[in-house]
Short mmCIF file of C-alpha atoms and ligand atoms in Angstrom, two decimals:
data_model
loop_
_atom_site.label_atom_id
_atom_site.label_comp_id
_atom_site.label_asym_id
_atom_site.label_seq_id
_atom_site.Cartn_x
_atom_site.Cartn_y
_atom_site.Cartn_z
CA MET Y 35 35.83 -6.28 -0.38
CA SER Y 36 35.64 -8.99 -3.49
CA ILE Y 37 35.25 -7.51 -7.31
CA GLU Y 38 31.72 -8.70 -7.67
CA VAL Y 39 30.78 -6.24 -5.11
CA ASP Y 40 32.64 -3.49 -6.21
CA ALA Y 41 31.35 -4.13 -10.03
CA SER Y 42 27.87 -3.88 -8.11
CA ASP Y 43 28.68 -1.06 -6.70
CA GLU Y 44 29.57 1.10 -9.54
CA PHE Y 45 26.76 -0.25 -11.49
CA VAL Y 46 24.54 1.29 -8.57
CA GLN Y 47 26.46 4.45 -8.61
CA LEU Y 48 25.97 4.74 -12.56
CA ALA Y 49 22.23 3.80 -12.42
CA GLN Y 50 21.71 6.63 -9.89
CA ASN Y 51 23.68 9.40 -12.34
CA ILE Y 52 22.28 8.11 -15.74
CA GLY Y 53 19.36 5.85 -14.92
CA THR Y 54 16.15 7.02 -15.76
CA GLU Y 55 14.19 7.69 -12.12
CA SER Y 56 11.05 7.23 -10.72
CA ARG Y 57 9.94 6.83 -7.00
CA GLY Y 58 7.81 4.98 -5.19
CA HIS Y 59 6.87 5.56 -1.39
CA HIS Y 60 9.80 3.13 -0.53
CA ASN Y 61 12.08 3.18 -3.04
CA ARG Y 62 13.85 5.28 -5.59
CA ASN Y 63 13.89 3.30 -9.07
CA TYR Y 64 16.39 3.57 -11.66
CA VAL Y 65 16.03 1.63 -15.21
CA LEU Y 66 19.18 1.41 -17.20
CA PRO Y 67 20.73 -1.16 -19.80
CA LEU Y 68 23.41 -3.64 -18.26
CA THR Y 69 26.91 -2.54 -18.92
CA GLU Y 70 29.41 -5.00 -19.92
CA ALA Y 71 30.89 -5.75 -16.88
CA MET Y 72 27.79 -6.04 -14.70
CA ALA Y 73 26.40 -8.69 -17.38
CA ARG Y 74 29.12 -10.74 -17.19
CA LEU Y 75 28.42 -10.52 -13.07
CA CYS Y 76 24.79 -11.23 -13.06
CA GLY Y 77 25.15 -13.63 -16.21
CA GLY Y 78 22.56 -11.52 -18.34
CA GLU Y 79 23.15 -10.23 -21.80
CA PRO Y 80 24.57 -6.53 -22.23
CA GLY Y 81 22.35 -4.05 -23.42
CA THR Y 82 19.23 -5.32 -21.64
CA HIS Y 83 16.97 -3.02 -19.13
CA VAL Y 84 17.42 -3.91 -15.48
CA LEU Y 85 15.81 -1.95 -12.69
CA VAL Y 86 18.27 -0.61 -9.56
CA ARG Y 87 15.89 -0.35 -6.60
CA VAL Y 88 17.29 2.03 -3.73
CA PRO Y 89 15.61 2.25 -0.52
CA ARG Y 90 14.25 5.83 0.52
CA PRO Y 91 15.86 5.82 3.90
CA GLU Y 92 13.60 8.75 4.88
CA ALA Y 93 10.29 6.29 3.55
CA VAL Y 94 8.43 6.08 7.30
CA PRO Y 95 7.55 2.66 8.35
CA VAL Y 96 3.91 2.10 7.79
CA VAL Y 97 4.05 -1.60 6.27
CA ILE Y 98 4.70 -5.25 7.28
CA ARG Y 99 7.53 -6.63 6.19
CA THR Y 100 8.73 -10.34 6.09
CA TRP Y 101 11.32 -10.85 3.74
CA SER Y 102 14.07 -8.62 1.77
CA GLU Y 103 12.52 -8.88 -2.00
CA ALA Y 104 15.95 -9.95 -3.35
CA GLN Y 105 15.81 -12.90 -1.06
CA LEU Y 106 12.12 -13.62 -1.87
CA LEU Y 107 12.47 -13.47 -5.48
CA ARG Y 108 16.07 -15.52 -5.24
CA SER Y 109 13.78 -18.31 -3.89
CA LEU Y 110 11.17 -18.20 -6.14
CA ARG Y 111 13.59 -18.56 -9.75
CA GLY Y 112 12.27 -21.85 -11.39
CA VAL Y 113 9.54 -21.83 -8.69
CA LEU Y 114 7.10 -19.21 -9.47
CA PRO Y 115 7.13 -18.34 -13.25
CA ASN Y 116 7.20 -14.65 -14.69
CA VAL Y 117 8.27 -13.24 -11.22
CA PRO Y 118 11.17 -10.42 -11.72
CA GLN Y 119 14.63 -11.88 -11.02
CA CYS Y 120 17.15 -10.78 -8.22
CA LEU Y 121 20.43 -10.26 -10.48
CA ALA Y 122 22.66 -8.79 -7.25
CA SER Y 123 22.27 -7.09 -4.24
CA THR Y 124 24.47 -4.76 -2.73
CA ALA Y 125 24.17 -2.82 1.17
CA THR Y 126 22.53 0.06 -0.78
CA ALA Y 127 20.42 -1.61 -3.55
CA THR Y 128 18.90 -4.03 -5.27
CA VAL Y 129 19.34 -5.30 -9.11
CA LEU Y 130 16.48 -7.30 -10.91
CA SER Y 131 15.68 -7.91 -14.48
CA TYR Y 132 12.96 -5.42 -15.53
CA VAL Y 133 9.60 -6.23 -16.45
CA GLU Y 134 9.09 -4.03 -19.94
CA GLY Y 135 5.50 -2.72 -20.61
CA GLU Y 136 2.96 -0.87 -19.36
CA PRO Y 137 1.56 -0.84 -15.76
CA LEU Y 138 -2.25 -1.52 -15.60
CA SER Y 139 -2.69 2.12 -13.80
CA ALA Y 140 -1.79 3.84 -16.91
CA VAL Y 141 -4.14 1.92 -19.07
CA CYS Y 142 -6.99 1.32 -16.82
CA PRO Y 143 -6.34 3.93 -13.86
CA ASP Y 144 -8.01 3.27 -10.29
CA GLY Y 145 -11.48 3.20 -10.24
CA LYS Y 146 -12.10 2.24 -13.82
CA ARG Y 147 -13.28 -1.37 -14.59
CA VAL Y 148 -10.68 -3.66 -15.21
CA LYS Y 149 -11.20 -6.21 -18.23
CA GLN Y 150 -12.28 -9.82 -17.41
CA SER Y 151 -9.39 -11.59 -18.91
CA TRP Y 152 -6.95 -9.05 -16.72
CA ILE Y 153 -9.18 -10.07 -13.59
CA SER Y 154 -8.45 -13.64 -14.91
CA ALA Y 155 -4.86 -13.19 -15.21
CA MET Y 156 -4.37 -11.46 -11.75
CA VAL Y 157 -6.68 -14.23 -9.84
CA GLU Y 158 -4.02 -16.82 -11.61
CA ILE Y 159 -1.28 -15.17 -9.89
CA LEU Y 160 -2.77 -14.86 -6.71
CA ALA Y 161 -3.94 -18.57 -7.14
CA GLN Y 162 -0.19 -19.95 -8.04
CA THR Y 163 1.59 -17.76 -5.09
CA ALA Y 164 -0.95 -19.22 -2.50
CA ALA Y 165 -0.09 -22.43 -3.51
CA LEU Y 166 3.39 -21.75 -2.31
CA GLY Y 167 4.15 -23.46 1.03
CA ARG Y 168 7.25 -22.86 3.50
CA LYS Y 169 9.27 -25.11 2.01
CA GLU Y 170 9.52 -22.97 -1.27
CA LEU Y 171 10.12 -19.95 0.57
CA PRO Y 172 12.81 -18.25 2.57
CA ALA Y 173 12.55 -19.14 6.50
CA LEU Y 174 10.46 -16.56 8.36
CA PRO Y 175 11.65 -14.10 10.61
CA ASP Y 176 12.76 -15.62 14.33
CA ASP Y 177 9.46 -13.69 16.04
CA TRP Y 178 7.10 -14.38 12.93
CA PRO Y 179 3.76 -15.89 14.81
CA ARG Y 180 2.84 -19.60 14.04
CA TYR Y 181 -0.29 -20.11 13.42
CA GLY Y 182 -0.99 -23.41 10.78
CA SER Y 183 -3.98 -22.75 9.13
CA ASP Y 184 -5.62 -21.11 12.18
CA SER Y 185 -7.12 -18.21 10.30
CA ARG Y 186 -8.11 -16.49 13.67
CA GLY Y 187 -5.07 -16.49 15.05
CA TYR Y 188 -3.68 -15.07 11.86
CA LEU Y 189 -5.66 -12.34 11.80
CA ALA Y 190 -5.04 -11.56 15.15
CA ALA Y 191 -1.31 -11.90 14.86
CA LEU Y 192 -1.45 -9.68 11.77
CA THR Y 193 -3.16 -6.93 13.63
CA GLN Y 194 -0.67 -7.46 16.60
CA LEU Y 195 2.20 -7.15 13.84
CA ALA Y 196 0.34 -3.60 12.34
CA ASP Y 197 0.34 -2.34 15.79
CA ARG Y 198 4.05 -3.38 16.15
CA GLN Y 199 5.40 -2.29 13.22
CA ILE Y 200 3.31 0.61 11.84
CA ARG Y 201 1.48 2.22 14.58
CA ARG Y 202 3.98 1.98 17.51
CA PRO Y 203 7.29 3.59 15.61
CA SER Y 204 5.42 6.40 13.93
CA TRP Y 205 3.53 7.16 17.41
CA SER Y 206 6.03 9.51 18.95
CA VAL Y 207 6.12 11.83 16.14
CA TYR Y 208 2.31 11.69 14.96
CA GLY Y 209 0.50 10.32 18.33
CA GLY Y 210 -0.88 13.76 18.88
CA LEU Y 211 -2.24 14.45 15.73
CA PHE Y 212 -3.80 10.61 15.66
CA SER Y 213 -5.38 11.45 19.18
CA GLN Y 214 -6.91 14.76 17.70
CA LEU Y 215 -8.18 12.88 15.18
CA GLY Y 216 -9.80 10.48 17.84
CA VAL Y 217 -7.97 7.46 16.98
CA PRO Y 218 -6.80 6.28 20.60
CA GLU Y 219 -3.20 4.40 21.00
CA ASP Y 220 -4.28 1.14 22.02
CA VAL Y 221 -7.16 1.07 18.68
CA LEU Y 222 -5.30 -2.12 16.83
CA ALA Y 223 -4.72 -4.03 20.18
CA GLN Y 224 -8.04 -3.68 20.93
CA MET Y 225 -9.18 -5.07 17.69
CA ALA Y 226 -6.54 -7.50 17.83
CA GLN Y 227 -8.59 -8.87 20.73
CA LYS Y 228 -12.01 -8.85 18.92
CA VAL Y 229 -10.92 -10.85 16.01
CA PRO Y 230 -13.63 -13.32 15.53
CA VAL Y 231 -13.62 -17.27 14.93
CA MET Y 232 -13.00 -18.51 11.30
CA ALA Y 233 -12.81 -21.16 9.00
CA PRO Y 234 -9.62 -22.98 8.86
CA ARG Y 235 -7.50 -22.18 6.04
CA PRO Y 236 -3.36 -23.39 5.32
CA CYS Y 237 -1.64 -20.34 4.80
CA GLY Y 238 0.65 -19.83 1.43
CA LEU Y 239 2.83 -17.06 -0.14
CA LEU Y 240 1.19 -13.60 -0.53
CA HIS Y 241 2.04 -10.91 -2.79
CA GLY Y 242 0.67 -8.42 -0.21
CA ASP Y 243 0.34 -5.61 -2.77
CA LEU Y 244 -1.17 -6.43 -5.86
CA HIS Y 245 -2.71 -3.26 -7.30
CA ARG Y 246 -2.44 -1.12 -10.48
CA ASP Y 247 0.71 -0.24 -10.49
CA ASN Y 248 2.20 -3.01 -9.72
CA ILE Y 249 0.81 -5.45 -12.74
CA VAL Y 250 2.93 -4.77 -16.10
CA LEU Y 251 0.99 -5.60 -19.12
CA THR Y 252 3.92 -6.66 -21.61
CA THR Y 253 3.80 -5.93 -25.43
CA ASP Y 254 3.22 -9.98 -26.21
CA SER Y 255 0.24 -9.61 -23.80
CA ARG Y 256 1.65 -11.35 -20.74
CA VAL Y 257 0.19 -9.81 -17.18
CA ILE Y 258 3.18 -9.58 -14.75
CA ALA Y 259 3.17 -9.06 -10.93
CA VAL Y 260 5.94 -6.84 -9.93
CA ASP Y 261 7.17 -5.44 -6.52
CA TRP Y 262 7.45 -8.42 -4.18
CA GLU Y 263 8.45 -6.13 -1.58
CA LEU Y 264 5.43 -6.60 0.73
CA ALA Y 265 5.14 -10.31 -0.22
CA THR Y 266 4.34 -12.22 3.07
CA TYR Y 267 2.89 -15.97 3.94
CA GLY Y 268 -0.55 -16.15 5.06
CA ASP Y 269 -4.07 -16.91 4.95
CA PRO Y 270 -4.69 -16.43 1.14
CA LEU Y 271 -8.09 -14.64 1.70
CA TYR Y 272 -6.27 -11.91 3.19
CA ASP Y 273 -4.33 -11.38 -0.37
CA LEU Y 274 -7.93 -11.17 -1.95
CA ALA Y 275 -8.87 -8.38 0.51
CA THR Y 276 -5.72 -6.24 -0.34
CA HIS Y 277 -6.30 -6.76 -3.58
CA LEU Y 278 -9.92 -5.65 -3.83
CA VAL Y 279 -9.33 -2.77 -1.93
CA ARG Y 280 -5.86 -1.55 -3.03
CA MET Y 281 -7.09 -2.13 -6.84
CA ARG Y 282 -10.00 0.31 -6.70
CA TYR Y 283 -12.52 -1.64 -8.55
CA PRO Y 284 -15.91 -0.21 -9.27
CA GLU Y 285 -18.07 -1.53 -6.61
CA LYS Y 286 -20.04 -3.48 -9.35
CA GLN Y 287 -16.87 -5.65 -10.48
CA HIS Y 288 -16.24 -7.26 -6.78
CA LYS Y 289 -18.46 -10.21 -7.01
CA ASP Y 290 -16.71 -11.14 -10.04
CA VAL Y 291 -13.42 -10.78 -8.60
CA ILE Y 292 -14.70 -12.72 -5.73
CA ASP Y 293 -16.00 -15.39 -7.75
CA SER Y 294 -12.97 -15.53 -10.03
CA TRP Y 295 -10.39 -15.76 -7.44
CA ALA Y 296 -12.36 -18.80 -5.74
CA GLU Y 297 -12.66 -20.36 -9.36
CA ALA Y 298 -8.67 -19.98 -9.65
CA MET Y 299 -7.72 -21.07 -6.24
CA GLU Y 300 -10.29 -24.23 -6.79
CA SER Y 301 -7.40 -25.60 -9.15
CA THR Y 302 -4.33 -24.46 -6.68
CA ALA Y 303 -5.10 -24.32 -3.08
CA PRO Y 304 -8.91 -25.31 -2.78
CA ALA Y 305 -8.76 -25.32 0.82
CA ALA Y 306 -8.63 -21.62 0.77
CA VAL Y 307 -11.65 -20.92 -0.15
CA LYS Y 308 -13.49 -22.49 2.77
CA GLY Y 309 -15.63 -19.87 4.84
CA MET Y 310 -14.71 -17.09 2.32
CA GLU Y 311 -18.25 -15.18 2.20
CA LYS Y 312 -18.04 -15.07 5.94
CA ASP Y 313 -14.34 -14.17 6.59
CA LEU Y 314 -13.47 -11.95 3.97
CA PRO Y 315 -15.08 -8.83 5.47
CA TYR Y 316 -13.27 -9.30 8.26
CA TYR Y 317 -9.75 -9.15 5.99
CA LEU Y 318 -11.33 -6.37 4.63
CA ALA Y 319 -12.01 -4.75 7.78
CA PHE Y 320 -8.64 -4.94 8.88
CA GLU Y 321 -7.07 -3.67 5.48
CA ARG Y 322 -9.13 -0.57 6.14
CA ALA Y 323 -8.33 -0.24 9.47
CA GLN Y 324 -4.31 -0.43 9.03
CA SER Y 325 -4.64 1.77 6.50
CA VAL Y 326 -5.49 4.33 8.28
CA PHE Y 327 -2.36 4.99 9.88
CA PRO Y 328 -0.09 5.12 6.31
CA ASP Y 329 -2.65 7.09 4.79
CA VAL Y 330 -2.81 9.63 8.00
CA ILE Y 331 0.74 9.83 8.56
CA ARG Y 332 1.16 10.16 4.44
CA ALA Y 333 -1.29 12.94 4.02
CA ALA Y 334 0.47 14.78 7.40
CA ARG Y 335 3.99 14.28 5.75
CA SER Y 336 2.62 15.73 2.44
CA LEU Y 337 2.20 19.15 3.91
CA ARG Y 338 6.01 19.34 4.97
CA GLN Y 339 6.85 20.39 1.73
CA GLY Y 340 4.79 23.67 2.06
CA SER Y 341 4.37 26.58 -0.23
CA GLN Y 342 5.39 30.39 0.36
CA ARG Y 343 1.96 30.53 -2.10
CA LYS Y 344 -0.65 30.72 -0.12
CA ARG Y 345 -3.01 28.90 -3.47
CA LEU Y 346 -0.32 25.97 -3.39
CA TRP Y 347 -0.54 25.58 0.22
CA ASP Y 348 -4.33 25.47 0.47
CA GLY Y 349 -4.47 22.67 -2.36
CA LEU Y 350 -1.99 20.79 -0.28
CA LEU Y 351 -3.96 21.18 2.71
CA TYR Y 352 -7.14 20.37 0.84
CA LYS Y 353 -5.31 17.14 -0.59
CA ALA Y 354 -4.49 16.19 2.88
CA GLU Y 355 -7.54 16.85 4.50
CA ALA Y 356 -9.30 14.74 2.01
CA ALA Y 357 -7.31 11.65 2.54
CA VAL Y 358 -7.26 11.73 6.01
CA TRP Y 359 -11.06 12.22 5.97
CA HIS Y 360 -11.69 9.50 3.71
CA ALA Y 361 -9.29 6.87 5.42
CA LEU Y 362 -10.98 7.58 8.78
CA GLN Y 363 -14.38 6.93 6.82
CA ALA Y 364 -13.13 3.98 5.81
CA GLY Y 365 -11.62 2.68 9.04
CA ALA Y 366 -14.04 4.05 11.28
CA GLN Y 367 -16.29 1.11 11.70
CA PRO Y 368 -13.23 -1.84 12.08
CA LEU Y 369 -11.18 0.40 14.30
CA GLY Y 370 -14.64 1.16 16.15
CA LEU Y 371 -14.04 4.90 16.13
CA ARG Y 372 -16.60 7.00 17.29
CA ASP Y 373 -17.05 10.24 17.19
CA LEU Y 374 -15.67 10.87 13.83
CA PRO Y 375 -13.97 14.63 13.15
CA SER Y 376 -15.90 16.42 10.43
CA ARG Y 377 -14.10 17.47 7.51
CA ALA Y 378 -13.73 21.12 8.74
CA LYS Y 379 -12.05 19.70 12.05
CA VAL Y 380 -9.88 17.74 10.13
CA ARG Y 381 -8.57 20.97 8.05
CA ASP Y 382 -7.83 22.37 11.42
CA VAL Y 383 -6.40 19.93 13.00
CA LEU Y 384 -3.89 19.17 10.18
CA HIS Y 385 -3.14 22.87 9.99
CA ARG Y 386 -2.56 23.27 13.52
CA TRP Y 387 -0.62 20.34 13.47
CA GLN Y 388 1.44 21.53 10.67
CA THR Y 389 1.77 25.06 12.13
CA ALA Y 390 2.79 23.75 15.99
CA GLY Y 391 6.07 22.47 14.22
CA SER Y 392 5.86 18.94 15.63
CA GLU Y 393 7.17 17.77 12.93
CA GLY Y 394 6.21 20.77 11.01
CA LEU Y 395 9.28 22.56 9.88
CA GLY Y 396 9.52 23.04 6.31
CA GLN Y 397 12.46 21.40 4.63
CA THR Y 398 14.14 25.09 4.79
CA GLY Y 399 13.41 25.70 8.31
CA GLU Y 400 10.56 28.17 7.90
CA ARG Y 401 7.29 27.73 9.67
CA TYR Y 402 4.22 27.85 7.21
CA PRO Y 403 1.62 28.62 6.38
CA GLN Y 404 0.19 31.94 8.03
CA PRO Y 405 -2.57 33.12 8.45
CA HIS Y 406 -4.70 30.52 8.84
CA PRO Y 407 -6.58 30.24 4.86
CA SER Y 408 -9.90 32.56 4.79
CA ARG Y 409 -12.83 30.93 3.86
CA GLY Y 410 -13.01 32.21 0.17
CA SER Y 411 -9.94 30.80 -0.29
CA LEU Y 412 -11.27 27.64 1.13
CA SER Y 413 -14.44 27.19 -0.94
CA ARG Y 414 -12.54 27.91 -4.17
CA SER Y 415 -9.74 25.17 -3.63
CA LEU Y 416 -12.35 22.82 -2.50
CA LYS Y 417 -14.09 23.62 -5.57
CA ALA Y 418 -10.90 23.06 -7.73
CA PHE Y 419 -10.32 19.73 -5.74
CA ARG Y 420 -13.35 18.42 -6.39
CA LEU Y 421 -13.26 19.17 -10.10
CA VAL Y 422 -9.81 17.28 -10.28
CA PHE Y 423 -10.94 14.26 -8.48
CA SER Y 424 -14.31 13.72 -9.84
CA ASP Y 425 -12.90 11.49 -12.26
CA ALA Y 426 -11.67 9.10 -9.53
CA GLY Y 427 -14.64 6.49 -9.96
CA GLY Y 428 -16.10 4.79 -6.99
CA GLU Y 429 -14.61 3.30 -3.99
CA THR Y 430 -14.29 -0.20 -2.29
CA ARG Y 431 -15.96 0.12 0.62
CA GLY Y 432 -18.95 -1.59 -0.20
CA VAL Y 433 -17.87 -4.94 0.11
CA GLY Y 434 -17.44 -6.11 3.53
CA ALA Y 435 -19.26 -3.26 5.04
CA ILE Y 436 -19.27 -5.64 8.01
CA GLY Y 437 -16.69 -4.46 10.76
CA MET Y 438 -15.40 -5.73 13.72
CA HIS Y 439 -17.09 -2.68 15.51
CA PRO Y 440 -20.29 -1.54 15.55
CA ALA Y 441 -21.12 1.56 12.74
CA PRO Y 442 -20.28 5.00 13.62
CA ASP Y 443 -23.10 7.52 14.25
CA SER Y 444 -24.72 7.43 11.19
CA SER Y 445 -25.67 11.35 11.48
CA GLN Y 446 -21.93 12.14 11.05
CA GLU Y 447 -21.14 13.91 7.89
CA HIS Y 448 -20.72 11.69 5.28
CA ASP Y 449 -18.99 12.13 1.84
CA ASN Y 450 -18.00 9.08 0.00
CA ARG Y 451 -17.76 10.27 -3.51
CA HIS Y 452 -13.94 10.61 -3.94
CA LEU Y 453 -11.75 8.23 -2.01
CA VAL Y 454 -8.39 9.86 -2.78
CA THR Y 455 -6.43 8.21 0.41
CA GLU Y 456 -2.84 6.54 -1.14
CA ARG Y 457 -1.88 3.08 -0.67
CA THR Y 458 -0.36 1.53 1.66
CA GLY Y 459 2.40 -0.30 -0.32
N1 LIG G 597 11.01 -5.70 -12.31
C1 LIG G 597 10.03 -4.57 -12.45
N2 LIG G 597 9.97 -4.49 -13.15
C2 LIG G 597 9.43 -3.35 -13.93
N3 LIG G 597 8.67 -2.23 -13.00
C3 LIG G 597 8.89 -2.41 -11.58
C4 LIG G 597 9.36 -3.84 -11.02
N4 LIG G 597 9.88 -3.31 -9.77
C5 LIG G 597 8.91 -2.55 -9.30
N5 LIG G 597 8.45 -2.26 -10.49
C6 LIG G 597 7.64 -0.26 -10.44
O1 LIG G 597 8.14 0.31 -9.86
C7 LIG G 597 6.97 0.91 -9.23
C8 LIG G 597 7.37 1.25 -7.68
O2 LIG G 597 7.92 0.68 -6.79
P1 LIG G 597 7.91 0.94 -5.50
O3 LIG G 597 9.10 1.67 -5.47
O4 LIG G 597 8.39 -0.27 -4.23
O5 LIG G 597 6.98 1.79 -5.27
P2 LIG G 597 5.63 1.52 -4.05
O6 LIG G 597 6.44 2.42 -2.80
O7 LIG G 597 4.76 2.03 -4.73
O8 LIG G 597 5.61 0.28 -3.28
C9 LIG G 597 6.17 0.03 -8.84
O9 LIG G 597 4.57 0.27 -8.46
C10 LIG G 597 6.12 -0.73 -10.38
O10 LIG G 597 5.53 -0.49 -11.42
MG1 LIG G 598 6.78 -1.42 -3.11
#
């Protein structure tokens, strides 16, 4: 083992002991100043803040990954301006330059109108990103599908990847839950078969997860994209779709964002706008369809923490129920789901799934909760829940209401006031 590796490992250990910690879905993040030894090793200034990212081993695999973030950021150095730098990586962690500032989500939370100057900066990032081709990027994984500028082939491959990398690994644990919720095992495989013909657009680098937590506004007013771990290579129109859905723009802003994106692309990758009006809805449909899997799994897992206190348990259950119900509503049309469960059925399924113990044992091993919540406490919790989320703002389902499948029965219970599903990234 080299001295360098030891110094990096020591620094990672130090980060875990004294760094300021924050947890994402995928990583534990620690911010701390560079020590003299680490600064010597990675060529930085001692005292500069850096970010140590340690993957969470317990995270469920609910995203499609292409490269490691460290590998990608190394290849983007000097190629794409304003991306974090990878300073070191060890077997267990990555050390990145820390972008000082505030995340956009802190200044302008989900659902809130986004200033045009920020929109312009974000679409500019997407446009510069999309202009990078394979020459500038790390090699694609061996099993990565080759589709050139065949957009239909790309979306079909993406749907198959979602089935392979997201749905399949979780099915042994969560398959029963999905079935009870009316999501069949072959739903993504079926969707992949139905991808329509689309205009050809050349592939480029995609950020893959450009939402409000992943945009940092620096004190000197720059707008920087961080968290490149879901970056991938593909049709730039897909990056616009994930951005639109995950940013939770008020619906009224969608057109401005789409127009701004098209304008920005004209100067970096003009062929990326070909056929966008017709094809964007297909990517939006895919994004909502695949999100059903992480949203349901994360909601189910959120119940594992449980509570000895019934009121807290009711709160957990309602949050999970809302997340699942909204995910199903958003994904129903593109996934071609019929007979969606009512909200009460979702609650019942989640409750039974948790108490049945398929993955339903609390960390301490007790089973909970018992007994089934009473109606009175249900409606109290529901009221409290609605109050909490009444400021959540609009959701993004409006754009691209065109799915790849016919709409589900419109007589179903429908409440799209508050979209509280979690993000994929
Ligand atoms: N280089 C960076 N500088 C500053 N903040 C960062 C950087 N990289 C990531 N972050 C912050 O860490 C947050 C959590 O990232 P991550 O652990 O990947 O969580 P998630 O599961 O939400 O993707 C990001 O949303 C972003 O705000
Ligand atoms: Mg991330």
